[in-house]
Amino acid sequence: MFVQGNMDVGQNGNLTIGGQDAVELAGRYGTPLYVMDEDIIRENCAAFRQSMETYYGGKGLVAYASKAFSCKEIYRIVGDEGLGIDVVSGGELYTAISAGFDPAKVFFHGNNKTVEELRYALECGVGYLVVDNLAELETLNQLAKTAGRRARVLFRIKPGIDAHTHNFIRTGQIDSKFGFALETGEALKAIAMAKETPFLEYLGMHCHIGSQIFDIAPFVAAAEVMVRFMGQVKRELGLETRVLNLGGGFGIRYVQDNNPAPFAEYMRQVSAQVKITAAEAGVDTPFIVIEPGRSIVGAAGTTLYTVGAVKEIPGIRTYVSVDGGMTDNPRYILYQSEYDMLVANRAGEPKAQTVTVAGRCCESGDLLGENVPLQKAQPGDILAVCATGAYNYSMASQYNRVGRPAVVMLRGGESRVVVRRETYEDLVRCDL
Ligand code: LLP
């Protein structure tokens, strides 16, 4: 009945999330509200870790891609679960370090890191800098020289795999702003340069083919291409690739008919492919890293809104407006993403109508979904949007000077605020 495994209907007919009454949570903390189930996050971390152990003998690391959901508490949780992290800005790195995260387990990505960010990363002792382009290679070498230490680098490679997902979140094909292409020989040339660059230590390579991918085949194909390339790097440059980071991108279920492959099956097939190709290419099996973001936090999140105006336009559609929208969830306006929704105070009733759920911004495109099956919704009802744990809070804005909602974490029957709601005062904090 629900896309999220932690949901149920209580005796009073209200939606429960992790055993807690969603309507009560909305009353206690206000709406809009991001609710994150920590038990689910921890279960996901453990499942990834376990399958790495089972299929690759533990010779690898799961690094949470923190762009999916970044705040101090999530770094504490994934750190406690033994994961590494991927960061993509000085801001994410700063948040992680402020939360006490071990910099040695950090991968720093980005196609255009600033000089300040690179310097900061070196100062923090970031374990792995993922170099995207030649200009960055040179800058990093200079910075490392000044700092008197060697920077540990991986190279971002475009493996030429075209994953079938939304255009904006495909990254593995040659026409992408990320990384070095294999086809043109630029990837090999870049690694050859690193060999001549005294303040860089070559550790390995990285690829990421896209996001919200349901099939295993493109991941297996990318792994094969990368390990073959490791063989070429060894033969032609005499360099051993110790670390192979295969990125993230594992799809999750947003609506009932989404059918993502189980992660353990991905890990089984990819591990097997890495071992087979390594043997064929004459290289040692590398230490592998995977970077799940959405699949760690997505299904753990639910957003609660209060329903305001309901407009029935006869013969056209019914608009159900809520007190949030594109400011806390821009994924519909960006990618036409689908979500499962329900009226939390009538969760057990059938979804008798089909509506358009609209946000509160001064913008016609500010919708959370169209053709959404929903229980009868009235002003004052609580609307729950499911599986919003990834790329919602982290992509939220203050458009129309709407403050960002609070984030509440649930664990073992308790709830606590981990990010407080923004106030009017917060909105003018940087204004002079
Ligand atoms: N590693 C790298 C280098 C990445 O660029 C990403 C995502 C990930 C890992 C994690 O991918 P995941 O496991 O979460 O799919 N805002 C879009 C998604 C953008 C993904 C960007 N990179 C959305 O809301 O669908």
XYZ file of C-alpha atoms and ligand atoms in Angstrom, residues 65 67-68 86 109 156 169 206 208 210-212 247-250 291-295 331 335 390-391 395, ligand 1:
51
model
C 27.080 11.037 -1.407
C 24.703 16.166 -1.730
C 21.555 14.047 -1.335
C 31.519 12.269 -0.928
C 34.363 15.957 -6.173
C 37.243 11.413 -12.794
C 21.224 13.595 -14.217
C 36.453 7.395 -10.405
C 29.679 8.090 -11.970
C 24.127 9.074 -13.538
C 21.389 8.947 -10.951
C 18.067 7.165 -10.331
C 30.120 6.283 -8.069
C 26.474 6.109 -7.063
C 23.184 6.360 -8.887
C 21.130 3.434 -7.597
C 28.844 6.385 -3.515
C 25.139 5.940 -2.848
C 23.244 9.125 -1.992
C 19.554 8.822 -2.829
C 19.416 5.137 -1.878
C 12.212 18.161 -8.146
C 12.600 16.842 -13.544
C 17.068 12.848 -0.987
C 17.584 16.055 -2.975
C 18.058 21.556 -2.945
N 28.721 10.334 -6.837
C 28.787 11.400 -7.644
C 30.067 11.802 -8.193
C 27.624 12.109 -7.966
O 27.702 13.154 -8.782
C 26.382 11.709 -7.409
C 25.152 12.441 -7.719
C 26.373 10.603 -6.554
C 27.563 9.933 -6.298
C 25.124 10.098 -5.889
O 24.135 9.705 -6.751
P 22.817 9.004 -6.171
O 23.236 7.712 -5.537
O 22.228 9.926 -5.164
O 21.959 8.827 -7.347
N 19.378 16.394 -8.010
C 19.127 15.191 -8.781
C 20.233 14.167 -8.605
C 21.600 14.701 -8.957
C 22.679 13.697 -8.675
C 24.014 14.342 -8.719
N 25.119 13.484 -8.447
C 17.761 14.634 -8.372
O 17.107 15.239 -7.541
O 17.335 13.607 -8.897
